Amino acid sequence: MLTGRRALAWVRFTRRRLLAGLGDVPLQPEATPIDEFVGRVWAYAKFGGVLMCCQSYLLDITMCVGPSMMPTFNTVGDIVLCDKLSPRLRRLKHGDVVVCKSPTNVGQTVCKRIVGMPGDELDGFHRDYAWHEQSAVPAGHIWLEGDNRRNSMDSRNYGPVPLALVQSRVLVKLWPLHEAGAVPARKETPATLRYSDSVREPFSTPRVAGASPLAADAVARGAHGGAGGAGGDALRALPRSRAAGDA
């Protein structure tokens, strides 16, 4: 026995059949407001599920903040579209811009450019930075640097980055609109040739991480047979230079 809203819906359906003629109207009762609401919620749920799958495994939208990637990205927060499939398939190459977890703080994400791939030789040393081991980029790691190398904390500070920390590859800049477009993979020179002869020195030279270039030059001259007094002055000046840098 039909009661309530179902009975009313059946009456409306029967009336339509009688007025319009059998076969001219669909043989289904009219949808009630509750049915329409449930259908709309189900459609939104399906759309949200597809969107979450795309964001988790295919594409993502990220905001880049900070000066380390200037002039490619601005400091005020450019919005970019990222490909999350390439890191999973190991389809990364030199020059790609990637978003990854920071090796020093996994709760923070960074945006850098790939300069070295697994197997690339690193036989140069930049005197302003702590990383100075003479070796190749290990398997399963990459070497990352910011485009604005004068104001970027990257692999020169913390060494090669595990590929497992890479989350996505930047494809397109979406905002600001007047700069929207594909982010090109800028070609980089090999890591062995990245630094000029003026900043590459023998690995036997004593160095102190964080020292100013002037103090590092003085230490190098003292280590290679320069005046003993000059080398001693430089070593005594290093703590003051480091304190100024930390401040």
PDB file of C-alpha atoms in Angstrom:
ATOM      1  CA  MET A   1       0.000   0.000   0.000  1.00  0.00           C
ATOM      2  CA  LEU A   2       1.337   3.414  -1.001  1.00  0.00           C
ATOM      3  CA  THR A   3       1.254   6.217   1.515  1.00  0.00           C
ATOM      4  CA  GLY A   4       2.485   9.744   1.798  1.00  0.00           C
ATOM      5  CA  ARG A   5       4.774  11.186  -0.851  1.00  0.00           C
ATOM      6  CA  ARG A   6       5.077   7.936  -2.812  1.00  0.00           C
ATOM      7  CA  ALA A   7       1.311   7.810  -3.238  1.00  0.00           C
ATOM      8  CA  LEU A   8       1.244  11.441  -4.377  1.00  0.00           C
ATOM      9  CA  ALA A   9       4.004  10.766  -6.882  1.00  0.00           C
ATOM     10  CA  TRP A  10       2.127   7.761  -8.253  1.00  0.00           C
ATOM     11  CA  VAL A  11      -1.058   9.797  -8.646  1.00  0.00           C
ATOM     12  CA  ARG A  12       0.819  12.452 -10.610  1.00  0.00           C
ATOM     13  CA  PHE A  13       2.410   9.804 -12.790  1.00  0.00           C
ATOM     14  CA  THR A  14      -0.947   8.146 -13.547  1.00  0.00           C
ATOM     15  CA  ARG A  15      -2.522  11.487 -14.361  1.00  0.00           C
ATOM     16  CA  ARG A  16       0.220  12.342 -16.825  1.00  0.00           C
ATOM     17  CA  ARG A  17      -0.239   9.005 -18.571  1.00  0.00           C
ATOM     18  CA  LEU A  18      -3.968   9.579 -18.926  1.00  0.00           C
ATOM     19  CA  LEU A  19      -3.610  13.136 -20.212  1.00  0.00           C
ATOM     20  CA  ALA A  20      -0.667  12.695 -22.565  1.00  0.00           C
ATOM     21  CA  GLY A  21      -1.346   9.184 -23.763  1.00  0.00           C
ATOM     22  CA  LEU A  22       0.517   5.975 -23.077  1.00  0.00           C
ATOM     23  CA  GLY A  23       4.052   6.001 -24.486  1.00  0.00           C
ATOM     24  CA  ASP A  24       4.296   9.786 -24.834  1.00  0.00           C
ATOM     25  CA  VAL A  25       5.716  10.281 -21.345  1.00  0.00           C
ATOM     26  CA  PRO A  26       8.443   8.336 -19.503  1.00  0.00           C
ATOM     27  CA  LEU A  27       7.129   5.438 -17.449  1.00  0.00           C
ATOM     28  CA  GLN A  28       8.823   6.677 -14.265  1.00  0.00           C
ATOM     29  CA  PRO A  29       7.410   8.668 -11.368  1.00  0.00           C
ATOM     30  CA  GLU A  30       8.516  12.276 -10.986  1.00  0.00           C
ATOM     31  CA  ALA A  31      11.550  12.823  -8.771  1.00  0.00           C
ATOM     32  CA  THR A  32      10.766  14.152  -5.334  1.00  0.00           C
ATOM     33  CA  PRO A  33      12.802  16.995  -3.763  1.00  0.00           C
ATOM     34  CA  ILE A  34      14.589  14.457  -1.573  1.00  0.00           C
ATOM     35  CA  ASP A  35      15.546  12.374  -4.610  1.00  0.00           C
ATOM     36  CA  GLU A  36      16.895  15.478  -6.353  1.00  0.00           C
ATOM     37  CA  PHE A  37      18.910  16.444  -3.271  1.00  0.00           C
ATOM     38  CA  VAL A  38      20.404  12.957  -2.920  1.00  0.00           C
ATOM     39  CA  GLY A  39      21.264  12.881  -6.611  1.00  0.00           C
ATOM     40  CA  ARG A  40      22.972  16.259  -6.420  1.00  0.00           C
ATOM     41  CA  VAL A  41      25.016  15.227  -3.363  1.00  0.00           C
ATOM     42  CA  TRP A  42      26.075  12.010  -5.096  1.00  0.00           C
ATOM     43  CA  ALA A  43      27.195  13.939  -8.185  1.00  0.00           C
ATOM     44  CA  TYR A  44      29.275  16.319  -6.045  1.00  0.00           C
ATOM     45  CA  ALA A  45      30.792  13.364  -4.173  1.00  0.00           C
ATOM     46  CA  LYS A  46      31.862  11.711  -7.430  1.00  0.00           C
ATOM     47  CA  PHE A  47      33.360  14.968  -8.692  1.00  0.00           C
ATOM     48  CA  GLY A  48      35.248  15.462  -5.416  1.00  0.00           C
ATOM     49  CA  GLY A  49      36.607  11.917  -5.552  1.00  0.00           C
ATOM     50  CA  VAL A  50      37.914  12.381  -9.089  1.00  0.00           C
ATOM     51  CA  LEU A  51      39.440  15.726  -8.101  1.00  0.00           C
ATOM     52  CA  MET A  52      41.210  14.202  -5.088  1.00  0.00           C
ATOM     53  CA  CYS A  53      42.628  11.373  -7.208  1.00  0.00           C
ATOM     54  CA  CYS A  54      43.937  13.873  -9.758  1.00  0.00           C
ATOM     55  CA  GLN A  55      45.519  16.001  -7.031  1.00  0.00           C
ATOM     56  CA  SER A  56      47.110  12.992  -5.337  1.00  0.00           C
ATOM     57  CA  TYR A  57      48.489  11.215  -8.394  1.00  0.00           C
ATOM     58  CA  LEU A  58      48.354  13.430 -11.508  1.00  0.00           C
ATOM     59  CA  LEU A  59      48.292  17.215 -11.097  1.00  0.00           C
ATOM     60  CA  ASP A  60      48.555  19.719  -8.280  1.00  0.00           C
ATOM     61  CA  ILE A  61      48.448  23.495  -7.862  1.00  0.00           C
ATOM     62  CA  THR A  62      51.178  25.038  -5.714  1.00  0.00           C
ATOM     63  CA  MET A  63      52.167  28.543  -4.654  1.00  0.00           C
ATOM     64  CA  CYS A  64      55.869  29.435  -4.826  1.00  0.00           C
ATOM     65  CA  VAL A  65      57.045  31.968  -2.239  1.00  0.00           C
ATOM     66  CA  GLY A  66      60.536  33.353  -1.692  1.00  0.00           C
ATOM     67  CA  PRO A  67      63.470  34.827  -3.636  1.00  0.00           C
ATOM     68  CA  SER A  68      65.442  31.643  -4.392  1.00  0.00           C
ATOM     69  CA  MET A  69      63.916  31.087  -7.861  1.00  0.00           C
ATOM     70  CA  MET A  70      64.038  34.648  -9.157  1.00  0.00           C
ATOM     71  CA  PRO A  71      63.674  35.691 -11.941  1.00  0.00           C
ATOM     72  CA  THR A  72      61.779  32.534 -12.945  1.00  0.00           C
ATOM     73  CA  PHE A  73      59.302  33.069 -10.097  1.00  0.00           C
ATOM     74  CA  ASN A  74      58.508  36.217  -8.136  1.00  0.00           C
ATOM     75  CA  THR A  75      58.816  36.533  -4.381  1.00  0.00           C
ATOM     76  CA  VAL A  76      55.165  37.465  -3.801  1.00  0.00           C
ATOM     77  CA  GLY A  77      53.790  34.000  -4.526  1.00  0.00           C
ATOM     78  CA  ASP A  78      53.396  32.714  -8.075  1.00  0.00           C
ATOM     79  CA  ILE A  79      50.825  29.952  -8.595  1.00  0.00           C
ATOM     80  CA  VAL A  80      52.004  27.006 -10.702  1.00  0.00           C
ATOM     81  CA  LEU A  81      50.540  23.777 -12.067  1.00  0.00           C
ATOM     82  CA  CYS A  82      52.647  20.724 -11.220  1.00  0.00           C
ATOM     83  CA  ASP A  83      52.914  17.239 -12.692  1.00  0.00           C
ATOM     84  CA  LYS A  84      53.016  14.559  -9.982  1.00  0.00           C
ATOM     85  CA  LEU A  85      53.406  11.639 -12.375  1.00  0.00           C
ATOM     86  CA  SER A  86      56.912  12.401 -13.693  1.00  0.00           C
ATOM     87  CA  PRO A  87      58.703  11.841 -10.345  1.00  0.00           C
ATOM     88  CA  ARG A  88      56.903   8.522  -9.893  1.00  0.00           C
ATOM     89  CA  LEU A  89      57.971   7.381 -13.369  1.00  0.00           C
ATOM     90  CA  ARG A  90      61.504   8.799 -12.927  1.00  0.00           C
ATOM     91  CA  ARG A  91      61.042  11.090 -15.938  1.00  0.00           C
ATOM     92  CA  LEU A  92      63.071  13.977 -14.565  1.00  0.00           C
ATOM     93  CA  LYS A  93      65.960  15.607 -16.403  1.00  0.00           C
ATOM     94  CA  HIS A  94      68.517  18.405 -16.139  1.00  0.00           C
ATOM     95  CA  GLY A  95      66.894  21.825 -15.947  1.00  0.00           C
ATOM     96  CA  ASP A  96      63.493  20.686 -14.670  1.00  0.00           C
ATOM     97  CA  VAL A  97      61.970  22.761 -11.866  1.00  0.00           C
ATOM     98  CA  VAL A  98      60.678  20.497  -9.103  1.00  0.00           C
ATOM     99  CA  VAL A  99      58.813  20.806  -5.818  1.00  0.00           C
ATOM    100  CA  CYS A 100      60.175  18.587  -3.060  1.00  0.00           C
ATOM    101  CA  LYS A 101      60.290  18.208   0.694  1.00  0.00           C
ATOM    102  CA  SER A 102      63.178  20.025   2.330  1.00  0.00           C
ATOM    103  CA  PRO A 103      65.958  17.602   3.385  1.00  0.00           C
ATOM    104  CA  THR A 104      66.437  19.642   6.557  1.00  0.00           C
ATOM    105  CA  ASN A 105      62.726  19.985   7.409  1.00  0.00           C
ATOM    106  CA  VAL A 106      60.339  17.437   5.907  1.00  0.00           C
ATOM    107  CA  GLY A 107      57.414  19.581   6.977  1.00  0.00           C
ATOM    108  CA  GLN A 108      58.496  22.276   4.516  1.00  0.00           C
ATOM    109  CA  THR A 109      58.453  22.158   0.707  1.00  0.00           C
ATOM    110  CA  VAL A 110      60.973  23.882  -1.568  1.00  0.00           C
ATOM    111  CA  CYS A 111      61.023  24.706  -5.273  1.00  0.00           C
ATOM    112  CA  LYS A 112      64.398  24.304  -7.023  1.00  0.00           C
ATOM    113  CA  ARG A 113      65.914  23.445 -10.398  1.00  0.00           C
ATOM    114  CA  ILE A 114      67.677  20.156 -11.170  1.00  0.00           C
ATOM    115  CA  VAL A 115      71.346  20.823 -11.932  1.00  0.00           C
ATOM    116  CA  GLY A 116      72.803  17.346 -11.366  1.00  0.00           C
ATOM    117  CA  MET A 117      71.406  13.876 -12.017  1.00  0.00           C
ATOM    118  CA  PRO A 118      72.604  10.557 -10.561  1.00  0.00           C
ATOM    119  CA  GLY A 119      76.161   9.865 -11.694  1.00  0.00           C
ATOM    120  CA  ASP A 120      77.119  13.491 -12.460  1.00  0.00           C
ATOM    121  CA  GLU A 121      80.594  14.309 -11.143  1.00  0.00           C
ATOM    122  CA  LEU A 122      80.988  17.068  -8.559  1.00  0.00           C
ATOM    123  CA  ASP A 123      84.613  18.142  -8.558  1.00  0.00           C
ATOM    124  CA  GLY A 124      84.070  21.852  -7.881  1.00  0.00           C
ATOM    125  CA  PHE A 125      83.664  23.716  -4.620  1.00  0.00           C
ATOM    126  CA  HIS A 126      82.016  27.053  -3.968  1.00  0.00           C
ATOM    127  CA  ARG A 127      83.816  28.667  -1.067  1.00  0.00           C
ATOM    128  CA  ASP A 128      80.655  30.247   0.345  1.00  0.00           C
ATOM    129  CA  TYR A 129      78.937  26.950   1.047  1.00  0.00           C
ATOM    130  CA  ALA A 130      79.398  23.967   3.303  1.00  0.00           C
ATOM    131  CA  TRP A 131      79.144  21.113   0.785  1.00  0.00           C
ATOM    132  CA  HIS A 132      82.644  20.369  -0.519  1.00  0.00           C
ATOM    133  CA  GLU A 133      82.932  16.619  -1.018  1.00  0.00           C
ATOM    134  CA  GLN A 134      84.537  15.481  -4.252  1.00  0.00           C
ATOM    135  CA  SER A 135      82.205  12.763  -5.506  1.00  0.00           C
ATOM    136  CA  ALA A 136      79.438  11.911  -7.946  1.00  0.00           C
ATOM    137  CA  VAL A 137      75.753  12.464  -7.291  1.00  0.00           C
ATOM    138  CA  PRO A 138      74.723   9.141  -5.676  1.00  0.00           C
ATOM    139  CA  ALA A 139      72.196   6.813  -7.243  1.00  0.00           C
ATOM    140  CA  GLY A 140      68.665   7.791  -6.302  1.00  0.00           C
ATOM    141  CA  HIS A 141      69.656  11.427  -5.665  1.00  0.00           C
ATOM    142  CA  ILE A 142      69.675  14.727  -7.559  1.00  0.00           C
ATOM    143  CA  TRP A 143      71.508  18.027  -7.153  1.00  0.00           C
ATOM    144  CA  LEU A 144      69.181  21.028  -6.736  1.00  0.00           C
ATOM    145  CA  GLU A 145      69.905  24.749  -6.906  1.00  0.00           C
ATOM    146  CA  GLY A 146      67.812  27.894  -7.017  1.00  0.00           C
ATOM    147  CA  ASP A 147      67.965  30.155 -10.063  1.00  0.00           C
ATOM    148  CA  ASN A 148      68.869  33.026  -7.736  1.00  0.00           C
ATOM    149  CA  ARG A 149      72.029  31.341  -6.451  1.00  0.00           C
ATOM    150  CA  ARG A 150      73.101  34.346  -4.394  1.00  0.00           C
ATOM    151  CA  ASN A 151      70.004  33.960  -2.235  1.00  0.00           C
ATOM    152  CA  SER A 152      69.134  30.273  -2.168  1.00  0.00           C
ATOM    153  CA  MET A 153      69.634  27.429   0.294  1.00  0.00           C
ATOM    154  CA  ASP A 154      69.971  24.276  -1.781  1.00  0.00           C
ATOM    155  CA  SER A 155      72.263  21.309  -2.464  1.00  0.00           C
ATOM    156  CA  ARG A 156      75.285  23.555  -2.001  1.00  0.00           C
ATOM    157  CA  ASN A 157      74.269  23.676   1.653  1.00  0.00           C
ATOM    158  CA  TYR A 158      72.843  20.218   2.357  1.00  0.00           C
ATOM    159  CA  GLY A 159      74.171  18.051  -0.474  1.00  0.00           C
ATOM    160  CA  PRO A 160      72.326  15.737  -2.898  1.00  0.00           C
ATOM    161  CA  VAL A 161      68.588  15.322  -2.381  1.00  0.00           C
ATOM    162  CA  PRO A 162      66.925  11.861  -2.437  1.00  0.00           C
ATOM    163  CA  LEU A 163      64.526  11.371  -5.336  1.00  0.00           C
ATOM    164  CA  ALA A 164      62.004  10.057  -2.819  1.00  0.00           C
ATOM    165  CA  LEU A 165      61.571  13.628  -1.528  1.00  0.00           C
ATOM    166  CA  VAL A 166      60.569  14.991  -4.955  1.00  0.00           C
ATOM    167  CA  GLN A 167      56.811  15.531  -5.076  1.00  0.00           C
ATOM    168  CA  SER A 168      56.147  17.084  -8.483  1.00  0.00           C
ATOM    169  CA  ARG A 169      57.581  18.815 -11.555  1.00  0.00           C
ATOM    170  CA  VAL A 170      56.489  22.365 -12.369  1.00  0.00           C
ATOM    171  CA  LEU A 171      54.733  22.580 -15.740  1.00  0.00           C
ATOM    172  CA  VAL A 172      52.926  25.898 -16.100  1.00  0.00           C
ATOM    173  CA  LYS A 173      52.816  29.225 -14.310  1.00  0.00           C
ATOM    174  CA  LEU A 174      49.161  30.160 -13.772  1.00  0.00           C
ATOM    175  CA  TRP A 175      49.551  33.407 -11.845  1.00  0.00           C
ATOM    176  CA  PRO A 176      50.208  36.276 -12.392  1.00  0.00           C
ATOM    177  CA  LEU A 177      48.228  36.179 -15.620  1.00  0.00           C
ATOM    178  CA  HIS A 178      50.592  38.398 -17.602  1.00  0.00           C
ATOM    179  CA  GLU A 179      53.388  35.871 -16.930  1.00  0.00           C
ATOM    180  CA  ALA A 180      51.282  32.738 -17.418  1.00  0.00           C
ATOM    181  CA  GLY A 181      52.792  30.019 -19.576  1.00  0.00           C
ATOM    182  CA  ALA A 182      54.974  26.934 -19.631  1.00  0.00           C
ATOM    183  CA  VAL A 183      58.031  26.892 -17.371  1.00  0.00           C
ATOM    184  CA  PRO A 184      60.956  25.953 -19.636  1.00  0.00           C
ATOM    185  CA  ALA A 185      63.583  23.438 -18.572  1.00  0.00           C
ATOM    186  CA  ARG A 186      66.630  25.675 -18.707  1.00  0.00           C
ATOM    187  CA  LYS A 187      69.744  23.877 -19.923  1.00  0.00           C
ATOM    188  CA  GLU A 188      72.454  23.764 -17.276  1.00  0.00           C
ATOM    189  CA  THR A 189      76.154  23.133 -17.626  1.00  0.00           C
ATOM    190  CA  PRO A 190      77.445  19.927 -16.030  1.00  0.00           C
ATOM    191  CA  ALA A 191      78.092  20.114 -12.317  1.00  0.00           C
ATOM    192  CA  THR A 192      81.823  19.653 -12.950  1.00  0.00           C
ATOM    193  CA  LEU A 193      81.920  22.915 -14.947  1.00  0.00           C
ATOM    194  CA  ARG A 194      79.383  24.910 -13.013  1.00  0.00           C
ATOM    195  CA  TYR A 195      81.897  27.111 -11.234  1.00  0.00           C
ATOM    196  CA  SER A 196      84.629  29.109 -12.899  1.00  0.00           C
ATOM    197  CA  ASP A 197      88.326  28.706 -12.132  1.00  0.00           C
ATOM    198  CA  SER A 198      88.197  31.804  -9.946  1.00  0.00           C
ATOM    199  CA  VAL A 199      86.083  29.990  -7.356  1.00  0.00           C
ATOM    200  CA  ARG A 200      87.249  26.380  -7.828  1.00  0.00           C
ATOM    201  CA  GLU A 201      90.219  25.409  -5.672  1.00  0.00           C
ATOM    202  CA  PRO A 202      92.026  22.165  -4.772  1.00  0.00           C
ATOM    203  CA  PHE A 203      90.182  20.092  -2.193  1.00  0.00           C
ATOM    204  CA  SER A 204      93.291  19.996  -0.032  1.00  0.00           C
ATOM    205  CA  THR A 205      92.838  23.678   0.790  1.00  0.00           C
ATOM    206  CA  PRO A 206      91.688  24.232   4.411  1.00  0.00           C
ATOM    207  CA  ARG A 207      88.241  25.788   4.592  1.00  0.00           C
ATOM    208  CA  VAL A 208      85.752  26.774   7.229  1.00  0.00           C
ATOM    209  CA  ALA A 209      82.068  26.615   6.315  1.00  0.00           C
ATOM    210  CA  GLY A 210      80.371  29.979   6.480  1.00  0.00           C
ATOM    211  CA  ALA A 211      83.552  32.039   6.092  1.00  0.00           C
ATOM    212  CA  SER A 212      83.470  35.145   3.951  1.00  0.00           C
ATOM    213  CA  PRO A 213      85.150  34.984   0.494  1.00  0.00           C
ATOM    214  CA  LEU A 214      87.871  37.392   1.657  1.00  0.00           C
ATOM    215  CA  ALA A 215      88.746  35.242   4.655  1.00  0.00           C
ATOM    216  CA  ALA A 216      88.656  32.082   2.528  1.00  0.00           C
ATOM    217  CA  ASP A 217      91.110  33.643   0.066  1.00  0.00           C
ATOM    218  CA  ALA A 218      93.459  34.489   2.908  1.00  0.00           C
ATOM    219  CA  VAL A 219      93.274  30.933   4.249  1.00  0.00           C
ATOM    220  CA  ALA A 220      94.008  29.562   0.782  1.00  0.00           C
ATOM    221  CA  ARG A 221      97.066  31.801   0.384  1.00  0.00           C
ATOM    222  CA  GLY A 222      98.373  30.723   3.772  1.00  0.00           C
ATOM    223  CA  ALA A 223      97.868  27.046   2.937  1.00  0.00           C
ATOM    224  CA  HIS A 224      99.789  27.349  -0.328  1.00  0.00           C
ATOM    225  CA  GLY A 225     102.954  28.860   1.121  1.00  0.00           C
ATOM    226  CA  GLY A 226     101.827  32.423   1.633  1.00  0.00           C
ATOM    227  CA  ALA A 227     102.893  34.599   4.537  1.00  0.00           C
ATOM    228  CA  GLY A 228     102.313  32.804   7.813  1.00  0.00           C
ATOM    229  CA  GLY A 229     101.097  35.999   9.407  1.00  0.00           C
ATOM    230  CA  ALA A 230      98.425  36.475   6.752  1.00  0.00           C
ATOM    231  CA  GLY A 231      97.144  32.939   7.227  1.00  0.00           C
ATOM    232  CA  GLY A 232      97.031  33.363  10.993  1.00  0.00           C
ATOM    233  CA  ASP A 233      95.163  36.667  10.724  1.00  0.00           C
ATOM    234  CA  ALA A 234      92.584  35.058   8.454  1.00  0.00           C
ATOM    235  CA  LEU A 235      92.022  32.155  10.845  1.00  0.00           C
ATOM    236  CA  ARG A 236      91.579  34.525  13.751  1.00  0.00           C
ATOM    237  CA  ALA A 237      89.110  36.577  11.711  1.00  0.00           C
ATOM    238  CA  LEU A 238      86.940  33.595  10.747  1.00  0.00           C
ATOM    239  CA  PRO A 239      84.853  33.426  13.943  1.00  0.00           C
ATOM    240  CA  ARG A 240      83.934  37.089  13.568  1.00  0.00           C
ATOM    241  CA  SER A 241      82.902  36.542   9.922  1.00  0.00           C
ATOM    242  CA  ARG A 242      80.746  33.568  10.871  1.00  0.00           C
ATOM    243  CA  ALA A 243      79.020  35.505  13.640  1.00  0.00           C
ATOM    244  CA  ALA A 244      78.239  38.333  11.227  1.00  0.00           C
ATOM    245  CA  GLY A 245      76.772  35.851   8.751  1.00  0.00           C
ATOM    246  CA  ASP A 246      74.622  34.195  11.421  1.00  0.00           C
ATOM    247  CA  ALA A 247      73.317  37.546  12.521  1.00  0.00           C
TER     248      ALA A 247
END
